[in-house]
CSV table of C-alpha atoms and ligand atoms in Angstrom, one decimal:
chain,number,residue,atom,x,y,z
F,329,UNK,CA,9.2,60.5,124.3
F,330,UNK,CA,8.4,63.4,122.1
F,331,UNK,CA,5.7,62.8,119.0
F,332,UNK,CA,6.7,63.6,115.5
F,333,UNK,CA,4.7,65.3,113.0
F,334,UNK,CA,5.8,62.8,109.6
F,335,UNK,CA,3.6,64.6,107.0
F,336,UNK,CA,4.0,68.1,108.1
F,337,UNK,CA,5.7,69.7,104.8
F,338,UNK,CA,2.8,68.1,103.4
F,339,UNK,CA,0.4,69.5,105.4
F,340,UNK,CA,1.7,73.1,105.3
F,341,UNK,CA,1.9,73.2,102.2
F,342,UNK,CA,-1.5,73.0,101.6
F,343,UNK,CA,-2.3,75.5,104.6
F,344,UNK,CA,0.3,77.7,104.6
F,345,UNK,CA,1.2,78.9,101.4
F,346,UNK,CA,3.8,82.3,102.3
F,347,UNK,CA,6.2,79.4,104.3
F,348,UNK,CA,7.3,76.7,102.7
F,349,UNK,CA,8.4,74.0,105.2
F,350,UNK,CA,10.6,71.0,106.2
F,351,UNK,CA,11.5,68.8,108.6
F,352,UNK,CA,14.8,70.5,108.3
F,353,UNK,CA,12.7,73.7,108.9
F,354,UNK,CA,11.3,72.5,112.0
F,355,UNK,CA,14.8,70.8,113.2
F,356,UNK,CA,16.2,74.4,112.4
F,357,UNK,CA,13.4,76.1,114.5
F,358,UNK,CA,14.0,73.6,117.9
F,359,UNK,CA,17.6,74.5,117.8
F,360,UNK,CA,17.2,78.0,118.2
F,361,UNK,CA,14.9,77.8,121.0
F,362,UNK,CA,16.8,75.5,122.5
F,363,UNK,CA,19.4,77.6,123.2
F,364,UNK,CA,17.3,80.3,124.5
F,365,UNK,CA,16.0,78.8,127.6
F,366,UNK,CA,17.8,79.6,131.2
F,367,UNK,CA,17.6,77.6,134.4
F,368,UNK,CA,17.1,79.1,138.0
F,369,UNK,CA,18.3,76.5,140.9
F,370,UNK,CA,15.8,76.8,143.8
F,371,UNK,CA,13.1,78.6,142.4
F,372,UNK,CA,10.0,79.3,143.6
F,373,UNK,CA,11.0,77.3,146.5
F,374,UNK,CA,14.9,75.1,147.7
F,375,UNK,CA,15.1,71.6,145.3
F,376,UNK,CA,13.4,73.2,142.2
F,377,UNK,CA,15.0,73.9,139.1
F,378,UNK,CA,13.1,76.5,137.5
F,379,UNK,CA,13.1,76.3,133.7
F,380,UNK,CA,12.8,80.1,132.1
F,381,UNK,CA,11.4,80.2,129.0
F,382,UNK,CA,11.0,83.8,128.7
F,383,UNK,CA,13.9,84.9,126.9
F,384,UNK,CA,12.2,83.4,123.8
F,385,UNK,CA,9.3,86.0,124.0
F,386,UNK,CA,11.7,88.5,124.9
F,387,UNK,CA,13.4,88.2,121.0
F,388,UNK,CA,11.0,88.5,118.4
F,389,UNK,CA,12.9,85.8,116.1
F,390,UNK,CA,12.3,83.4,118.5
F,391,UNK,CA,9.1,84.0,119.3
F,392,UNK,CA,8.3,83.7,115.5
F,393,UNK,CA,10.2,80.3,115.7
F,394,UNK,CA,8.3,78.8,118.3
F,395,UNK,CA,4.6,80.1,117.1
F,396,UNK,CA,5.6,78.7,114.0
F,397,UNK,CA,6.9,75.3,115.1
F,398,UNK,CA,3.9,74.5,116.9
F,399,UNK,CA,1.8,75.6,113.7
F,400,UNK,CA,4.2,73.4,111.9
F,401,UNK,CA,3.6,70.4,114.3
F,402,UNK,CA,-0.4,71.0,114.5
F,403,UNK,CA,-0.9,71.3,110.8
F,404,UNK,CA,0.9,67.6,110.6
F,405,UNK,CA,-1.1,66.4,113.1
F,406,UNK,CA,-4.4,64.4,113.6
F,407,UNK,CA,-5.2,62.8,110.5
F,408,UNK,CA,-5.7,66.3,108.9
F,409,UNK,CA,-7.9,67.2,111.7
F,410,UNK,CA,-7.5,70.9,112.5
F,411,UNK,CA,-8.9,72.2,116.1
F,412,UNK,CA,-11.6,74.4,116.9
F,413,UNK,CA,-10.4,75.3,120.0
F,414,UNK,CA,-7.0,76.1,122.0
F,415,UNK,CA,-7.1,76.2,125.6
F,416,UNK,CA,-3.9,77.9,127.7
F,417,UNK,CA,-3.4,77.4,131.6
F,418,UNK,CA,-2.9,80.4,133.3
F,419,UNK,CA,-0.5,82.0,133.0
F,420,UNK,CA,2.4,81.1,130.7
F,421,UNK,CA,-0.1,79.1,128.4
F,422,UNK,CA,-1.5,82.6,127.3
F,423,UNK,CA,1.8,83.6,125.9
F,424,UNK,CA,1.5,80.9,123.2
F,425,UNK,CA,-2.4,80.0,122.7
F,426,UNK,CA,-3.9,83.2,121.7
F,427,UNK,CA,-1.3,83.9,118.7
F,428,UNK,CA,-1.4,79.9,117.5
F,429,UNK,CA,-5.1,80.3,117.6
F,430,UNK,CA,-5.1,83.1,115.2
F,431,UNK,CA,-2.5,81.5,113.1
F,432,UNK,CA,-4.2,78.6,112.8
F,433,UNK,CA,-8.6,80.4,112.6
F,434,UNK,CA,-9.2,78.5,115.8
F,435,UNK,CA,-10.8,79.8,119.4
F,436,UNK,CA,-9.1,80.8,122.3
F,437,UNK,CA,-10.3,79.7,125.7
F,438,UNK,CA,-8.3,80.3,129.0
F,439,UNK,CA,-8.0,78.1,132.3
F,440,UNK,CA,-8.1,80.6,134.9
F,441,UNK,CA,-6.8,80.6,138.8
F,442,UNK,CA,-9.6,80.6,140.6
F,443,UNK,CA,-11.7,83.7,141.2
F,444,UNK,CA,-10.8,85.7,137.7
F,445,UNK,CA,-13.7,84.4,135.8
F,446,UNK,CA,-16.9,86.2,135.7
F,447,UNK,CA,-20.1,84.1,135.6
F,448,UNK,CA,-21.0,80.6,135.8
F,449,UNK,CA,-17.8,78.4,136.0
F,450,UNK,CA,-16.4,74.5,136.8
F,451,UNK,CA,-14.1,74.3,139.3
F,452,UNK,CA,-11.5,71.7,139.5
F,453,UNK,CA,-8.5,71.4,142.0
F,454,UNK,CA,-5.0,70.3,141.5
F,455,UNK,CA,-1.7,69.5,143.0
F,456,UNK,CA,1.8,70.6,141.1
F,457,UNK,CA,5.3,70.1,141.2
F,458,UNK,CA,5.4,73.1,144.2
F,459,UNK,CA,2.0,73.4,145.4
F,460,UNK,CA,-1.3,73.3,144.9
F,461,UNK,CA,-4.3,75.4,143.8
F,462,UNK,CA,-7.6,75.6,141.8
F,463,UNK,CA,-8.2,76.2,138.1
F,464,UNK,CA,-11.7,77.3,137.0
F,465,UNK,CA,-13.1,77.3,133.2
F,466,UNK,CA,-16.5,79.3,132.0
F,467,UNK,CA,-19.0,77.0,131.8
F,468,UNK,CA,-19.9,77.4,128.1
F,469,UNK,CA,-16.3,77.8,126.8
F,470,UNK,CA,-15.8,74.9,125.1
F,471,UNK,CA,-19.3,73.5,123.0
F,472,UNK,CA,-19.7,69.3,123.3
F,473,UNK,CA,-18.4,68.2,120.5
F,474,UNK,CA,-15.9,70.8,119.7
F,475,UNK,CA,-11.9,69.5,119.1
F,476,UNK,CA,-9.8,70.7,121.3
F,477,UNK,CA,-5.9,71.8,122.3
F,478,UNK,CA,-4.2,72.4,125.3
F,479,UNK,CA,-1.0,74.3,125.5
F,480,UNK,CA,1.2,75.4,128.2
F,481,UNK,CA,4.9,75.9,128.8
F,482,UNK,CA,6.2,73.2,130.6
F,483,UNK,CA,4.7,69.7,131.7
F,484,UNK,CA,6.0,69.1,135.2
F,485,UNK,CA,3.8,66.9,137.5
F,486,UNK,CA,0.9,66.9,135.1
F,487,UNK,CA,-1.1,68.2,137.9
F,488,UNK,CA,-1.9,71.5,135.9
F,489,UNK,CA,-2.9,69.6,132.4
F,490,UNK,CA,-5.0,66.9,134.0
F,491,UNK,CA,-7.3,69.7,136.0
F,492,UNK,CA,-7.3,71.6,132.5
F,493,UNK,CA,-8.5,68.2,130.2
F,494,UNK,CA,-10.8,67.3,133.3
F,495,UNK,CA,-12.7,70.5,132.7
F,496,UNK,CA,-12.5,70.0,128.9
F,497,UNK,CA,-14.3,66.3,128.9
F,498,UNK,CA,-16.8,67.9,132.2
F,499,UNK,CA,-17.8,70.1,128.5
F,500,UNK,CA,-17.9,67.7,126.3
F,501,UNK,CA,-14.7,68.6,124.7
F,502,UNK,CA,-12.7,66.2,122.6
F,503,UNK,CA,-9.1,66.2,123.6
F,504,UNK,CA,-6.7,66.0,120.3
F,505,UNK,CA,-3.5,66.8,122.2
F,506,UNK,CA,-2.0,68.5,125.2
F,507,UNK,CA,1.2,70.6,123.9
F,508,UNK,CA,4.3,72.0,125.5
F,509,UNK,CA,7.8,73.4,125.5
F,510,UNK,CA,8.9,71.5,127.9
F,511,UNK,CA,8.7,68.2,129.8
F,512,UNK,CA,10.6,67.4,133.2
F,513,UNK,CA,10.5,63.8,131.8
F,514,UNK,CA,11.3,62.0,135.1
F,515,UNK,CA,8.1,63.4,136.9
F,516,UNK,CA,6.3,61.2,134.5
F,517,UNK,CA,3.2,63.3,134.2
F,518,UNK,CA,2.5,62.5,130.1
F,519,UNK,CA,1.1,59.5,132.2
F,520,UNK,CA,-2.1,61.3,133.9
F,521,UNK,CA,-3.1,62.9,130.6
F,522,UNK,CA,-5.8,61.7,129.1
F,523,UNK,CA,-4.9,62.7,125.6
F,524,UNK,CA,-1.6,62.2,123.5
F,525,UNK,CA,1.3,64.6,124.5
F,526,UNK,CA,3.2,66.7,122.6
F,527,UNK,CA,6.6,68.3,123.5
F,528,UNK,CA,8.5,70.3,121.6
F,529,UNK,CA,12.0,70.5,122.8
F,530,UNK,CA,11.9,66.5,124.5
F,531,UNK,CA,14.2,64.2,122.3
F,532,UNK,CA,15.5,64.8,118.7
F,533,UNK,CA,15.3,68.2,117.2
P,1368,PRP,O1,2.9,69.8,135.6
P,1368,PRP,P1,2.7,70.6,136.9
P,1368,PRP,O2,3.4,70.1,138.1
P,1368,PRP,O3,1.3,70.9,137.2
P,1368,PRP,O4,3.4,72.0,136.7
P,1368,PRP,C1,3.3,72.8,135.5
P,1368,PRP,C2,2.7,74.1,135.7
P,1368,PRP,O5,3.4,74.9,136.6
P,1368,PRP,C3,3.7,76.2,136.0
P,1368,PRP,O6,2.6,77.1,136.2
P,1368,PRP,P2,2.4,77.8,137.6
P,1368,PRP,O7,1.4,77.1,138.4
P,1368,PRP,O8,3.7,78.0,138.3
P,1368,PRP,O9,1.7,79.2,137.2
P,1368,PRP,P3,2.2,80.4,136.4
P,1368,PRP,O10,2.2,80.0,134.9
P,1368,PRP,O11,1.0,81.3,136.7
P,1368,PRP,O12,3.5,80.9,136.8
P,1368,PRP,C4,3.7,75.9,134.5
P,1368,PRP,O13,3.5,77.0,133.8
P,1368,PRP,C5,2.6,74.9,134.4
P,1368,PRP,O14,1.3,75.5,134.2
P,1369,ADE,N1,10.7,73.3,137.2
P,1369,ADE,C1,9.8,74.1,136.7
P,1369,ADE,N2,10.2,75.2,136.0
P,1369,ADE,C2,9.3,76.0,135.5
P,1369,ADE,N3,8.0,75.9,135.6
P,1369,ADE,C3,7.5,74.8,136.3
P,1369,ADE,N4,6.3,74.4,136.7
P,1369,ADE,C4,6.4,73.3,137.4
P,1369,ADE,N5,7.7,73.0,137.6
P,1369,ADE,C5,8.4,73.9,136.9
């Protein structure tokens, strides 16, 4: 089940003063995006139903929408709390964290495949809802202490996430929330998270 953000015309009020928002803003916002995503039967591999969220990067409305909306939900979020730090999975969690970072002053930190980062790194392995690989973090991205955010497109397995926030508490990151478009609810993988989840288009608009 999806979160809500109760006090988040409140809260953007205060933060955002050139949008003036609403619940019925952010209702507005899911439905659009809603009806931008496409599904692919048996892709990457026979039995998968691929869920294409690219069409919403591909209109620069929509795109707006969906930055915005998670701004919307972050600013309503966590006791006021606002985070230092968002982390993206590679690679469809860097076409939404760097641009809510900047809308919202806070870092930008990436979860790499394995073998793209230069320097010291953590390692940690995972399994996913078609296979299985590595993720690796620099080992001084995220400061002990520091309140952090995870985003990626969809949640499938939770595989993916759980290697990310692993790495995050191996720093001494605090977790607020892991955030995504979607959630294949029926692979259950909010469950492994070790944080509260967040998903936009799950449930009510
Ligand atoms: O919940 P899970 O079962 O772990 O699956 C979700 C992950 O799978 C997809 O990424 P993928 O590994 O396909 O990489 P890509 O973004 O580089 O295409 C998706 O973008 C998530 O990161
Ligand atoms: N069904 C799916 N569609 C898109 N990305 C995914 N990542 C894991 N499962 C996926």
């Amino acid at each position: 089940m999806s979160q809500t953000a109760p006090d988040a015309s409140a809260q953007v009020a205060r933060h955002s003063s050139s949008h003036p928002a609403s619940a019925a803003e952010l209702a507005g916002l899911k439905v659009k995006l809603r009806g931008a995503l496409r599904q692919f039967p048996d892709f990457p591999s026979k039995g998968i139903l691929f869920e294409d969220i690219l069409p919403i990067f591909a209109d620069a409305s929509l795109h707006e929408a969906l930055i915005r909306s998670l701004e919307l939900h972050i600013l309503g979020a966590y006791g006021g709390q606002k985070p230092d730090v968002i982390v993206g999975l590679e690679a469809r969690g860097f076409l939404i964290g760097p641009s809510l970072a900047l809308r919202l002053g806070a870092s930008f930190v990436p979860v790499r495949k394995q073998g793209k980062l230069p320097g010291p790194c953590i390692t940690q392995g995972y399994e996913k809802e078609y296979g299985e690989d590595f993720f690796q973090m620099q080992s001084d991205s995220i400061k002990p202490g520091q309140k952090v955010v995870v985003v990626d497109d969809i949640i499938a397995t939770g595989g993916s996430a759980l290697a990310g926030g692993q790495m995050i508490q191996k720093m001494g990151g605090d977790l607020l929330e892991f955030i995504f478009i979607l959630e294949l609810e029926f692979l259950h993988g909010r469950d492994k998270l070790p944080a509260p989840v967040y998903t936009l288009l799950s449930g009510q608009a």
